Amino acid sequence: MKIKTTAAALTASVLSLGGASAQGLLSIGADDDFDSGLPFTVTLGLSAGYDSNVNLANDSGAEEDSSYITGGVAIGYGMEDRTTKLRLGAEYSVTHYFDVESVDDTYHSGRLRFDISHDVSRRLSIGNNSYVAYEIEPDYDIAASTDRRTDNYLYFYNNTSVAYAWSRRFSTVTNYAINGIFYDEGVIADTEDRLSHTFGHQLRYMLDRTTTLTAEYRFTYTDYDVNDRDNWAHYALVGVDHAFSSQLQGSLRVGAEFRDYSSGGNNTAPYLEGALSYRAAKDTTLRWYNRLGYEDNEVSSYESRYSYRTGLSLSQRLASNLTAVGGVHYAHSEFEDSPIFSDVSEDLVSLSLGLNYQLTTNVMLNANYHFTNVASDNEAREYDRHRVSLGATVTF
């Protein structure tokens, strides 16, 4: 995954670092591909657009629509030698709405990432992935925030892993990850602020050059700041990584999740995660992910949230200077066992489409469309939202 501007992200932020590797939903089937030849680059971006439902009002509410403008700057760098791979990216953007009353008219956002891997020897390698984001829009690639925009939040993630090849076929990977999300203020901060620690150990056996079998144990502890929702989760998983060809790779993990809550309850359910990735040089890239399991966001009034999430992202070169990009995310969630509310089923669909036109070697024009829909048993949570934008980026 390269550090670059992506048109699909321009409606929420002019610039994007691309995927935050090995975290959130993006950790599923991550290929840890580094851009080995990216010099230090600076990209400036500007876009203007229209938002049909800035305040995310439900069908019976008073929707506020508004035009907006977004400007931003991003930097990127990547290098690779015989033993070490590194990439660095940072961005900042500001969005201003011209005609809103019930919500703020200006939002700031920023992202920072730093990934590094190092081969200590032919058998031993270590790696670290770090990602920090301050934003207001939910990032469905990570699925850590609320599914709807509520308040500015700080999200961070750091994963350290150690891999050791005990023989030509057998290896192990041990990792520790910490991630947290903290909202600026208000009720959301009281119910959503949390910090999670995950310890994992994976056994890997290579059947042949294309197929590796895995067995994995994970333990996660999640600590909420205020709400009594602390929990401990154990995962027992088996899986397979398979290269169908030099361009198509797949990954699958299946098993069970055992979760205990500080309030005294416990749950056990199937857990699944899998992904397919396809890459044909610079012409086509495609990724499809799936995950089934418990989630920690938006459970302040419920004992548990059990969700299935799937998403597809695609980049396709249509001509030498024209590229189409798109993505769709779908989530079905079951909110259960509330002491005061009935169980709720909810479905979320997020769609993005874009065109990038390379005007010159360093100037790109772009057009984008985003659609979000939430259908819920709780009518107060339902809404539709359309966003369109036109913009340009300049890279130095």
mmCIF file of C-alpha atoms in Angstrom:
data_model
loop_
_atom_site.group_PDB
_atom_site.id
_atom_site.type_symbol
_atom_site.label_atom_id
_atom_site.label_comp_id
_atom_site.label_asym_id
_atom_site.label_seq_id
_atom_site.Cartn_x
_atom_site.Cartn_y
_atom_site.Cartn_z
ATOM 1 C CA MET A 1 0.000 0.000 0.000
ATOM 2 C CA LYS A 2 1.429 3.321 -1.058
ATOM 3 C CA ILE A 3 1.322 6.629 0.718
ATOM 4 C CA LYS A 4 -0.571 8.690 -1.819
ATOM 5 C CA THR A 5 -3.588 10.861 -2.491
ATOM 6 C CA THR A 6 -6.777 8.872 -3.114
ATOM 7 C CA ALA A 7 -9.812 10.413 -4.726
ATOM 8 C CA ALA A 8 -12.241 8.361 -2.659
ATOM 9 C CA ALA A 9 -11.174 10.207 0.484
ATOM 10 C CA LEU A 10 -11.383 13.742 -0.849
ATOM 11 C CA THR A 11 -14.916 14.530 0.318
ATOM 12 C CA ALA A 12 -13.959 14.160 3.960
ATOM 13 C CA SER A 13 -10.335 15.169 3.523
ATOM 14 C CA VAL A 14 -8.545 16.540 0.494
ATOM 15 C CA LEU A 15 -5.639 14.182 1.052
ATOM 16 C CA SER A 16 -5.319 10.622 2.284
ATOM 17 C CA LEU A 17 -2.471 8.431 3.402
ATOM 18 C CA GLY A 18 -4.150 5.394 1.924
ATOM 19 C CA GLY A 19 -4.717 2.414 4.235
ATOM 20 C CA ALA A 20 -3.379 2.344 7.764
ATOM 21 C CA SER A 21 -1.689 -1.026 7.589
ATOM 22 C CA ALA A 22 -2.150 -3.798 10.123
ATOM 23 C CA GLN A 23 -4.889 -2.152 12.123
ATOM 24 C CA GLY A 24 -8.646 -2.147 12.214
ATOM 25 C CA LEU A 25 -10.277 -3.927 9.304
ATOM 26 C CA LEU A 26 -7.178 -3.206 7.225
ATOM 27 C CA SER A 27 -5.171 -5.719 9.241
ATOM 28 C CA ILE A 28 -7.192 -8.533 7.657
ATOM 29 C CA GLY A 29 -4.992 -10.076 5.007
ATOM 30 C CA ALA A 30 -2.492 -7.197 5.129
ATOM 31 C CA ASP A 31 0.343 -7.769 2.692
ATOM 32 C CA ASP A 32 2.812 -5.333 4.321
ATOM 33 C CA ASP A 33 3.808 -4.022 0.906
ATOM 34 C CA PHE A 34 6.105 -1.008 1.178
ATOM 35 C CA ASP A 35 6.647 1.553 -1.556
ATOM 36 C CA SER A 36 10.381 1.135 -1.989
ATOM 37 C CA GLY A 37 10.952 4.088 -4.300
ATOM 38 C CA LEU A 38 8.897 6.979 -2.914
ATOM 39 C CA PRO A 39 11.020 10.124 -2.509
ATOM 40 C CA PHE A 40 10.006 12.832 -0.098
ATOM 41 C CA THR A 41 6.852 14.368 -1.591
ATOM 42 C CA VAL A 42 4.549 17.238 -0.660
ATOM 43 C CA THR A 43 0.978 17.362 -1.980
ATOM 44 C CA LEU A 44 -1.385 20.339 -1.788
ATOM 45 C CA GLY A 45 -5.094 19.877 -2.386
ATOM 46 C CA LEU A 46 -8.234 21.955 -2.735
ATOM 47 C CA SER A 47 -11.819 20.825 -3.352
ATOM 48 C CA ALA A 48 -15.353 22.245 -3.260
ATOM 49 C CA GLY A 49 -18.509 20.249 -2.739
ATOM 50 C CA TYR A 50 -22.077 19.853 -1.560
ATOM 51 C CA ASP A 51 -23.380 17.893 1.461
ATOM 52 C CA SER A 52 -27.089 16.987 1.519
ATOM 53 C CA ASN A 53 -27.334 16.241 5.253
ATOM 54 C CA VAL A 54 -24.609 17.961 7.273
ATOM 55 C CA ASN A 55 -26.391 17.456 10.624
ATOM 56 C CA LEU A 56 -27.277 13.776 9.866
ATOM 57 C CA ALA A 57 -30.978 14.314 10.571
ATOM 58 C CA ASN A 58 -33.232 11.258 10.312
ATOM 59 C CA ASP A 59 -36.089 10.975 7.835
ATOM 60 C CA SER A 60 -38.484 12.921 10.071
ATOM 61 C CA GLY A 61 -35.911 15.549 11.096
ATOM 62 C CA ALA A 62 -34.860 18.859 9.588
ATOM 63 C CA GLU A 63 -31.918 18.162 7.305
ATOM 64 C CA GLU A 64 -29.369 20.925 6.773
ATOM 65 C CA ASP A 65 -27.647 20.951 3.398
ATOM 66 C CA SER A 66 -24.670 23.110 2.548
ATOM 67 C CA SER A 67 -21.854 23.710 0.120
ATOM 68 C CA TYR A 68 -18.332 23.403 1.525
ATOM 69 C CA ILE A 69 -14.665 23.835 0.717
ATOM 70 C CA THR A 70 -11.720 21.696 1.856
ATOM 71 C CA GLY A 71 -8.005 22.437 1.692
ATOM 72 C CA GLY A 72 -5.071 20.400 2.884
ATOM 73 C CA VAL A 73 -1.450 19.371 2.675
ATOM 74 C CA ALA A 74 0.215 15.935 2.890
ATOM 75 C CA ILE A 75 3.764 14.620 2.936
ATOM 76 C CA GLY A 76 5.023 11.126 2.169
ATOM 77 C CA TYR A 77 8.276 9.194 2.134
ATOM 78 C CA GLY A 78 9.249 5.570 1.619
ATOM 79 C CA MET A 79 12.547 3.667 1.428
ATOM 80 C CA GLU A 80 13.839 0.105 1.324
ATOM 81 C CA ASP A 81 17.250 -1.534 1.526
ATOM 82 C CA ARG A 82 18.412 -5.121 2.047
ATOM 83 C CA THR A 83 17.246 -5.296 5.671
ATOM 84 C CA THR A 84 14.973 -2.342 6.415
ATOM 85 C CA LYS A 85 11.722 -0.980 4.968
ATOM 86 C CA LEU A 86 10.205 2.318 6.088
ATOM 87 C CA ARG A 87 7.340 4.590 5.176
ATOM 88 C CA LEU A 88 6.159 7.864 6.634
ATOM 89 C CA GLY A 89 3.080 9.949 5.932
ATOM 90 C CA ALA A 90 1.358 12.957 7.463
ATOM 91 C CA GLU A 91 -1.556 15.136 6.434
ATOM 92 C CA TYR A 92 -3.649 18.058 7.621
ATOM 93 C CA SER A 93 -6.908 19.397 6.191
ATOM 94 C CA VAL A 94 -9.658 21.851 7.108
ATOM 95 C CA THR A 95 -13.271 21.819 5.891
ATOM 96 C CA HIS A 96 -15.612 24.811 6.061
ATOM 97 C CA TYR A 97 -19.399 24.677 5.511
ATOM 98 C CA PHE A 98 -21.050 27.866 4.280
ATOM 99 C CA ASP A 99 -24.673 27.428 5.397
ATOM 100 C CA VAL A 100 -25.201 25.464 8.644
ATOM 101 C CA GLU A 101 -26.764 26.444 11.978
ATOM 102 C CA SER A 102 -27.211 23.356 14.153
ATOM 103 C CA VAL A 103 -23.612 22.089 13.836
ATOM 104 C CA ASP A 104 -20.135 23.623 13.674
ATOM 105 C CA ASP A 105 -19.197 25.111 10.320
ATOM 106 C CA THR A 106 -15.443 24.343 10.410
ATOM 107 C CA TYR A 107 -13.664 21.030 11.053
ATOM 108 C CA HIS A 108 -9.958 20.240 11.272
ATOM 109 C CA SER A 109 -8.444 16.813 10.726
ATOM 110 C CA GLY A 110 -5.002 15.267 10.615
ATOM 111 C CA ARG A 111 -3.342 11.884 10.203
ATOM 112 C CA LEU A 112 0.123 10.560 10.913
ATOM 113 C CA ARG A 113 1.586 7.150 10.180
ATOM 114 C CA PHE A 114 4.964 5.515 10.570
ATOM 115 C CA ASP A 115 5.677 1.917 9.546
ATOM 116 C CA ILE A 116 9.005 0.120 9.727
ATOM 117 C CA SER A 117 10.252 -3.446 9.411
ATOM 118 C CA HIS A 118 13.780 -4.762 9.929
ATOM 119 C CA ASP A 119 15.377 -8.146 9.278
ATOM 120 C CA VAL A 120 17.682 -8.748 12.214
ATOM 121 C CA SER A 121 18.879 -11.993 10.644
ATOM 122 C CA ARG A 122 17.715 -14.518 8.073
ATOM 123 C CA ARG A 123 15.418 -16.012 10.718
ATOM 124 C CA LEU A 124 14.387 -13.038 12.865
ATOM 125 C CA SER A 125 12.462 -9.933 11.789
ATOM 126 C CA ILE A 126 10.725 -7.186 13.768
ATOM 127 C CA GLY A 127 8.194 -4.593 12.707
ATOM 128 C CA ASN A 128 6.156 -1.704 14.013
ATOM 129 C CA ASN A 129 3.057 0.017 12.602
ATOM 130 C CA SER A 130 1.897 3.333 14.070
ATOM 131 C CA TYR A 131 -1.136 5.398 13.099
ATOM 132 C CA VAL A 132 -2.711 8.498 14.671
ATOM 133 C CA ALA A 133 -5.796 10.323 13.386
ATOM 134 C CA TYR A 134 -7.769 13.332 14.555
ATOM 135 C CA GLU A 135 -11.024 13.675 12.626
ATOM 136 C CA ILE A 136 -14.802 13.824 12.820
ATOM 137 C CA GLU A 137 -15.970 11.579 9.993
ATOM 138 C CA PRO A 138 -16.167 7.839 10.751
ATOM 139 C CA ASP A 139 -13.463 5.798 9.026
ATOM 140 C CA TYR A 140 -15.182 2.616 7.863
ATOM 141 C CA ASP A 141 -11.794 1.100 6.953
ATOM 142 C CA ILE A 142 -11.014 0.981 10.678
ATOM 143 C CA ALA A 143 -14.490 0.669 12.270
ATOM 144 C CA ALA A 144 -13.420 2.005 15.669
ATOM 145 C CA SER A 145 -15.525 5.163 15.931
ATOM 146 C CA THR A 146 -19.288 5.532 15.987
ATOM 147 C CA ASP A 147 -20.863 4.672 12.634
ATOM 148 C CA ARG A 148 -22.176 8.230 12.290
ATOM 149 C CA ARG A 149 -20.411 11.566 12.675
ATOM 150 C CA THR A 150 -20.806 12.820 16.241
ATOM 151 C CA ASP A 151 -17.788 14.733 17.570
ATOM 152 C CA ASN A 152 -14.103 15.143 16.794
ATOM 153 C CA TYR A 153 -12.090 12.189 18.061
ATOM 154 C CA LEU A 154 -8.474 11.145 18.461
ATOM 155 C CA TYR A 155 -7.715 7.595 17.386
ATOM 156 C CA PHE A 156 -4.308 5.944 17.711
ATOM 157 C CA TYR A 157 -2.881 2.519 17.042
ATOM 158 C CA ASN A 158 0.518 0.904 17.518
ATOM 159 C CA ASN A 159 1.429 -2.689 16.758
ATOM 160 C CA THR A 160 4.810 -4.302 17.429
ATOM 161 C CA SER A 161 5.498 -7.768 16.033
ATOM 162 C CA VAL A 162 8.350 -10.268 16.113
ATOM 163 C CA ALA A 163 8.585 -13.074 13.556
ATOM 164 C CA TYR A 164 10.980 -16.014 13.809
ATOM 165 C CA ALA A 165 11.542 -18.829 11.306
ATOM 166 C CA TRP A 166 12.322 -21.968 13.281
ATOM 167 C CA SER A 167 12.768 -23.979 10.100
ATOM 168 C CA ARG A 168 12.166 -23.610 6.375
ATOM 169 C CA ARG A 169 8.475 -24.413 6.851
ATOM 170 C CA PHE A 170 7.609 -23.506 10.464
ATOM 171 C CA SER A 171 7.586 -19.987 11.903
ATOM 172 C CA THR A 172 5.911 -17.972 14.669
ATOM 173 C CA VAL A 173 4.689 -14.392 14.938
ATOM 174 C CA THR A 174 4.166 -12.683 18.306
ATOM 175 C CA ASN A 175 2.670 -9.223 18.579
ATOM 176 C CA TYR A 176 1.399 -6.598 21.002
ATOM 177 C CA ALA A 177 -1.006 -3.891 19.848
ATOM 178 C CA ILE A 178 -2.470 -0.921 21.694
ATOM 179 C CA ASN A 179 -5.219 1.291 20.323
ATOM 180 C CA GLY A 180 -7.541 3.895 21.757
ATOM 181 C CA ILE A 181 -10.215 6.385 20.800
ATOM 182 C CA PHE A 182 -11.010 9.585 22.690
ATOM 183 C CA TYR A 183 -13.686 12.143 21.808
ATOM 184 C CA ASP A 184 -13.352 15.847 22.481
ATOM 185 C CA GLU A 185 -16.199 16.259 24.960
ATOM 186 C CA GLY A 186 -19.811 15.551 25.876
ATOM 187 C CA VAL A 187 -21.855 12.401 26.301
ATOM 188 C CA ILE A 188 -20.017 10.640 23.490
ATOM 189 C CA ALA A 189 -16.733 10.963 25.363
ATOM 190 C CA ASP A 190 -18.326 9.519 28.499
ATOM 191 C CA THR A 191 -19.581 6.418 26.686
ATOM 192 C CA GLU A 192 -17.068 5.820 23.876
ATOM 193 C CA ASP A 193 -13.593 6.726 25.228
ATOM 194 C CA ARG A 194 -11.602 3.506 25.632
ATOM 195 C CA LEU A 195 -8.176 1.886 25.424
ATOM 196 C CA SER A 196 -7.519 -1.674 24.196
ATOM 197 C CA HIS A 197 -4.499 -3.969 24.561
ATOM 198 C CA THR A 198 -4.138 -7.038 22.335
ATOM 199 C CA PHE A 199 -1.565 -9.827 22.690
ATOM 200 C CA GLY A 200 -1.311 -12.400 19.917
ATOM 201 C CA HIS A 201 0.728 -15.475 19.059
ATOM 202 C CA GLN A 202 0.535 -17.215 15.689
ATOM 203 C CA LEU A 203 1.945 -20.545 14.522
ATOM 204 C CA ARG A 204 2.582 -20.763 10.770
ATOM 205 C CA TYR A 205 3.311 -23.882 8.709
ATOM 206 C CA MET A 206 4.113 -23.534 5.000
ATOM 207 C CA LEU A 207 2.675 -26.440 3.015
ATOM 208 C CA ASP A 208 4.221 -25.222 -0.229
ATOM 209 C CA ARG A 209 5.225 -21.985 -1.891
ATOM 210 C CA THR A 210 1.603 -20.847 -2.228
ATOM 211 C CA THR A 211 -0.146 -22.088 0.946
ATOM 212 C CA THR A 212 0.511 -21.514 4.650
ATOM 213 C CA LEU A 213 -1.619 -22.927 7.479
ATOM 214 C CA THR A 214 -2.009 -20.940 10.711
ATOM 215 C CA ALA A 215 -3.160 -21.413 14.293
ATOM 216 C CA GLU A 216 -3.559 -18.316 16.451
ATOM 217 C CA TYR A 217 -4.450 -17.182 19.962
ATOM 218 C CA ARG A 218 -5.332 -13.578 20.832
ATOM 219 C CA PHE A 219 -6.207 -11.875 24.083
ATOM 220 C CA THR A 220 -7.722 -8.383 24.230
ATOM 221 C CA TYR A 221 -8.471 -6.209 27.244
ATOM 222 C CA THR A 222 -10.599 -3.080 26.676
ATOM 223 C CA ASP A 223 -10.778 -0.396 29.346
ATOM 224 C CA TYR A 224 -13.489 2.288 29.137
ATOM 225 C CA ASP A 225 -12.862 5.674 30.762
ATOM 226 C CA VAL A 226 -16.256 6.135 32.403
ATOM 227 C CA ASN A 227 -18.852 3.640 31.317
ATOM 228 C CA ASP A 228 -18.797 0.254 33.079
ATOM 229 C CA ARG A 229 -18.148 -1.687 29.866
ATOM 230 C CA ASP A 230 -14.634 -3.086 30.459
ATOM 231 C CA ASN A 231 -14.229 -6.507 28.847
ATOM 232 C CA TRP A 232 -11.765 -9.326 28.252
ATOM 233 C CA ALA A 233 -11.824 -11.321 25.020
ATOM 234 C CA HIS A 234 -10.069 -14.562 24.050
ATOM 235 C CA TYR A 235 -9.798 -15.711 20.416
ATOM 236 C CA ALA A 236 -8.957 -19.221 19.209
ATOM 237 C CA LEU A 237 -8.444 -19.222 15.441
ATOM 238 C CA VAL A 238 -7.227 -21.419 12.616
ATOM 239 C CA GLY A 239 -6.685 -20.267 9.080
ATOM 240 C CA VAL A 240 -4.894 -20.318 5.773
ATOM 241 C CA ASP A 241 -2.978 -17.857 3.593
ATOM 242 C CA HIS A 242 -2.941 -18.749 -0.095
ATOM 243 C CA ALA A 243 -1.478 -17.188 -3.230
ATOM 244 C CA PHE A 244 -3.781 -18.093 -6.117
ATOM 245 C CA SER A 245 -1.353 -16.369 -8.466
ATOM 246 C CA SER A 246 1.353 -13.698 -8.361
ATOM 247 C CA GLN A 247 -1.457 -11.112 -8.506
ATOM 248 C CA LEU A 248 -4.199 -12.666 -6.338
ATOM 249 C CA GLN A 249 -3.730 -13.525 -2.649
ATOM 250 C CA GLY A 250 -6.248 -14.608 -0.022
ATOM 251 C CA SER A 251 -6.358 -14.944 3.768
ATOM 252 C CA LEU A 252 -8.933 -16.584 6.059
ATOM 253 C CA ARG A 253 -9.209 -16.983 9.852
ATOM 254 C CA VAL A 254 -12.113 -18.780 11.575
ATOM 255 C CA GLY A 255 -12.743 -19.735 15.176
ATOM 256 C CA ALA A 256 -14.458 -18.538 18.322
ATOM 257 C CA GLU A 257 -14.454 -15.431 20.510
ATOM 258 C CA PHE A 258 -14.994 -15.727 24.273
ATOM 259 C CA ARG A 259 -15.844 -12.402 25.921
ATOM 260 C CA ASP A 260 -16.320 -11.544 29.620
ATOM 261 C CA TYR A 261 -17.599 -8.205 30.930
ATOM 262 C CA SER A 262 -16.775 -6.386 34.143
ATOM 263 C CA SER A 263 -20.529 -6.083 34.723
ATOM 264 C CA GLY A 264 -20.686 -9.856 35.095
ATOM 265 C CA GLY A 265 -21.995 -11.042 31.733
ATOM 266 C CA ASN A 266 -20.220 -13.160 29.132
ATOM 267 C CA ASN A 267 -20.700 -14.108 25.480
ATOM 268 C CA THR A 268 -19.314 -16.721 23.116
ATOM 269 C CA ALA A 269 -19.765 -16.544 19.357
ATOM 270 C CA PRO A 270 -18.143 -17.511 16.052
ATOM 271 C CA TYR A 271 -15.412 -15.219 14.763
ATOM 272 C CA LEU A 272 -14.329 -14.848 11.136
ATOM 273 C CA GLU A 273 -12.038 -12.592 9.171
ATOM 274 C CA GLY A 274 -10.847 -12.889 5.614
ATOM 275 C CA ALA A 275 -9.638 -10.905 2.629
ATOM 276 C CA LEU A 276 -8.815 -11.178 -1.058
ATOM 277 C CA SER A 277 -6.309 -8.819 -2.679
ATOM 278 C CA TYR A 278 -5.647 -8.419 -6.384
ATOM 279 C CA ARG A 279 -2.989 -6.250 -7.954
ATOM 280 C CA ALA A 280 -2.101 -5.998 -11.646
ATOM 281 C CA ALA A 281 0.837 -3.580 -11.786
ATOM 282 C CA LYS A 282 -0.478 0.008 -11.763
ATOM 283 C CA ASP A 283 -3.607 -0.745 -13.777
ATOM 284 C CA THR A 284 -5.847 -2.516 -11.268
ATOM 285 C CA THR A 285 -5.930 -2.960 -7.511
ATOM 286 C CA LEU A 286 -8.786 -4.603 -5.635
ATOM 287 C CA ARG A 287 -9.360 -5.595 -2.019
ATOM 288 C CA TRP A 288 -12.318 -7.387 -0.441
ATOM 289 C CA TYR A 289 -12.478 -7.890 3.345
ATOM 290 C CA ASN A 290 -14.932 -9.631 5.695
ATOM 291 C CA ARG A 291 -15.215 -9.747 9.481
ATOM 292 C CA LEU A 292 -17.741 -11.278 11.879
ATOM 293 C CA GLY A 293 -17.410 -10.675 15.619
ATOM 294 C CA TYR A 294 -18.148 -8.502 18.643
ATOM 295 C CA GLU A 295 -17.398 -4.777 18.538
ATOM 296 C CA ASP A 296 -16.776 -2.160 21.241
ATOM 297 C CA ASN A 297 -18.248 0.968 19.667
ATOM 298 C CA GLU A 298 -21.748 2.270 20.469
ATOM 299 C CA VAL A 299 -22.582 -0.274 23.165
ATOM 300 C CA SER A 300 -23.228 2.095 26.084
ATOM 301 C CA SER A 301 -26.866 0.973 26.432
ATOM 302 C CA TYR A 302 -26.390 -2.677 25.454
ATOM 303 C CA GLU A 303 -24.528 -5.703 26.692
ATOM 304 C CA SER A 304 -23.100 -6.499 23.268
ATOM 305 C CA ARG A 305 -22.823 -5.554 19.610
ATOM 306 C CA TYR A 306 -22.282 -8.425 17.187
ATOM 307 C CA SER A 307 -21.504 -7.300 13.633
ATOM 308 C CA TYR A 308 -20.719 -8.553 10.176
ATOM 309 C CA ARG A 309 -18.707 -6.105 8.059
ATOM 310 C CA THR A 310 -17.628 -6.416 4.466
ATOM 311 C CA GLY A 311 -16.054 -3.963 2.080
ATOM 312 C CA LEU A 312 -14.675 -3.751 -1.423
ATOM 313 C CA SER A 313 -12.209 -1.167 -2.738
ATOM 314 C CA LEU A 314 -11.131 -0.845 -6.366
ATOM 315 C CA SER A 315 -8.778 1.277 -8.424
ATOM 316 C CA GLN A 316 -8.904 0.847 -12.205
ATOM 317 C CA ARG A 317 -6.890 2.718 -14.826
ATOM 318 C CA LEU A 318 -9.242 3.564 -17.701
ATOM 319 C CA ALA A 319 -6.702 5.396 -19.833
ATOM 320 C CA SER A 320 -3.113 6.562 -19.542
ATOM 321 C CA ASN A 321 -4.223 9.676 -17.613
ATOM 322 C CA LEU A 322 -7.614 8.605 -16.204
ATOM 323 C CA THR A 323 -8.245 6.351 -13.180
ATOM 324 C CA ALA A 324 -11.531 5.307 -11.580
ATOM 325 C CA VAL A 325 -11.626 4.588 -7.854
ATOM 326 C CA GLY A 326 -14.445 3.291 -5.715
ATOM 327 C CA GLY A 327 -15.390 1.515 -2.547
ATOM 328 C CA VAL A 328 -18.387 0.109 -0.741
ATOM 329 C CA HIS A 329 -18.743 -0.834 2.927
ATOM 330 C CA TYR A 330 -21.638 -2.786 4.454
ATOM 331 C CA ALA A 331 -22.220 -3.527 8.129
ATOM 332 C CA HIS A 332 -25.027 -5.450 9.821
ATOM 333 C CA SER A 333 -25.101 -5.116 13.609
ATOM 334 C CA GLU A 334 -27.175 -6.718 16.354
ATOM 335 C CA PHE A 335 -27.396 -4.682 19.588
ATOM 336 C CA GLU A 336 -28.589 -6.990 22.378
ATOM 337 C CA ASP A 337 -29.277 -7.395 26.100
ATOM 338 C CA SER A 338 -30.021 -3.834 27.165
ATOM 339 C CA PRO A 339 -31.521 -3.353 30.645
ATOM 340 C CA ILE A 340 -33.792 -0.567 29.347
ATOM 341 C CA PHE A 341 -34.083 -0.889 25.530
ATOM 342 C CA SER A 342 -35.271 -3.647 23.212
ATOM 343 C CA ASP A 343 -32.777 -5.335 20.887
ATOM 344 C CA VAL A 344 -31.914 -3.386 17.728
ATOM 345 C CA SER A 345 -30.832 -4.524 14.265
ATOM 346 C CA GLU A 346 -29.017 -2.015 12.087
ATOM 347 C CA ASP A 347 -27.637 -1.931 8.547
ATOM 348 C CA LEU A 348 -25.108 0.570 7.200
ATOM 349 C CA VAL A 349 -24.087 1.111 3.570
ATOM 350 C CA SER A 350 -21.346 3.513 2.528
ATOM 351 C CA LEU A 351 -20.511 3.995 -1.155
ATOM 352 C CA SER A 352 -17.795 6.120 -2.774
ATOM 353 C CA LEU A 353 -17.027 6.703 -6.463
ATOM 354 C CA GLY A 354 -14.369 8.910 -8.004
ATOM 355 C CA LEU A 355 -12.426 9.822 -11.117
ATOM 356 C CA ASN A 356 -8.814 11.055 -11.159
ATOM 357 C CA TYR A 357 -7.518 12.836 -14.244
ATOM 358 C CA GLN A 358 -3.752 13.392 -14.503
ATOM 359 C CA LEU A 359 -3.613 16.822 -16.128
ATOM 360 C CA THR A 360 0.191 17.136 -15.967
ATOM 361 C CA THR A 361 2.960 15.148 -14.317
ATOM 362 C CA ASN A 362 2.212 16.737 -10.930
ATOM 363 C CA VAL A 363 -1.358 18.097 -11.240
ATOM 364 C CA MET A 364 -4.403 15.857 -10.790
ATOM 365 C CA LEU A 365 -8.080 16.780 -11.146
ATOM 366 C CA ASN A 366 -10.705 14.733 -9.346
ATOM 367 C CA ALA A 367 -14.460 14.285 -9.031
ATOM 368 C CA ASN A 368 -16.078 12.325 -6.202
ATOM 369 C CA TYR A 369 -19.420 11.096 -4.913
ATOM 370 C CA HIS A 370 -20.189 9.623 -1.468
ATOM 371 C CA PHE A 371 -23.437 8.039 -0.266
ATOM 372 C CA THR A 372 -24.218 6.827 3.260
ATOM 373 C CA ASN A 373 -27.407 5.160 4.488
ATOM 374 C CA VAL A 374 -28.282 3.742 7.912
ATOM 375 C CA ALA A 375 -31.439 1.639 8.347
ATOM 376 C CA SER A 376 -32.262 0.749 11.961
ATOM 377 C CA ASP A 377 -35.013 -0.576 14.199
ATOM 378 C CA ASN A 378 -34.388 2.668 16.097
ATOM 379 C CA GLU A 379 -35.820 5.301 13.727
ATOM 380 C CA ALA A 380 -33.870 8.075 15.461
ATOM 381 C CA ARG A 381 -30.626 6.547 14.102
ATOM 382 C CA GLU A 382 -31.727 6.315 10.466
ATOM 383 C CA TYR A 383 -30.417 8.781 7.896
ATOM 384 C CA ASP A 384 -29.321 9.299 4.288
ATOM 385 C CA ARG A 385 -26.421 11.471 3.159
ATOM 386 C CA HIS A 386 -25.080 12.441 -0.275
ATOM 387 C CA ARG A 387 -21.827 14.317 -0.901
ATOM 388 C CA VAL A 388 -20.295 15.433 -4.200
ATOM 389 C CA SER A 389 -17.053 17.334 -4.780
ATOM 390 C CA LEU A 390 -14.644 18.584 -7.443
ATOM 391 C CA GLY A 391 -11.004 19.285 -6.678
ATOM 392 C CA ALA A 392 -7.360 19.265 -7.648
ATOM 393 C CA THR A 393 -4.036 18.259 -6.121
ATOM 394 C CA VAL A 394 -0.500 19.395 -6.868
ATOM 395 C CA THR A 395 2.477 17.212 -5.910
ATOM 396 C CA PHE A 396 6.061 18.465 -5.522
#
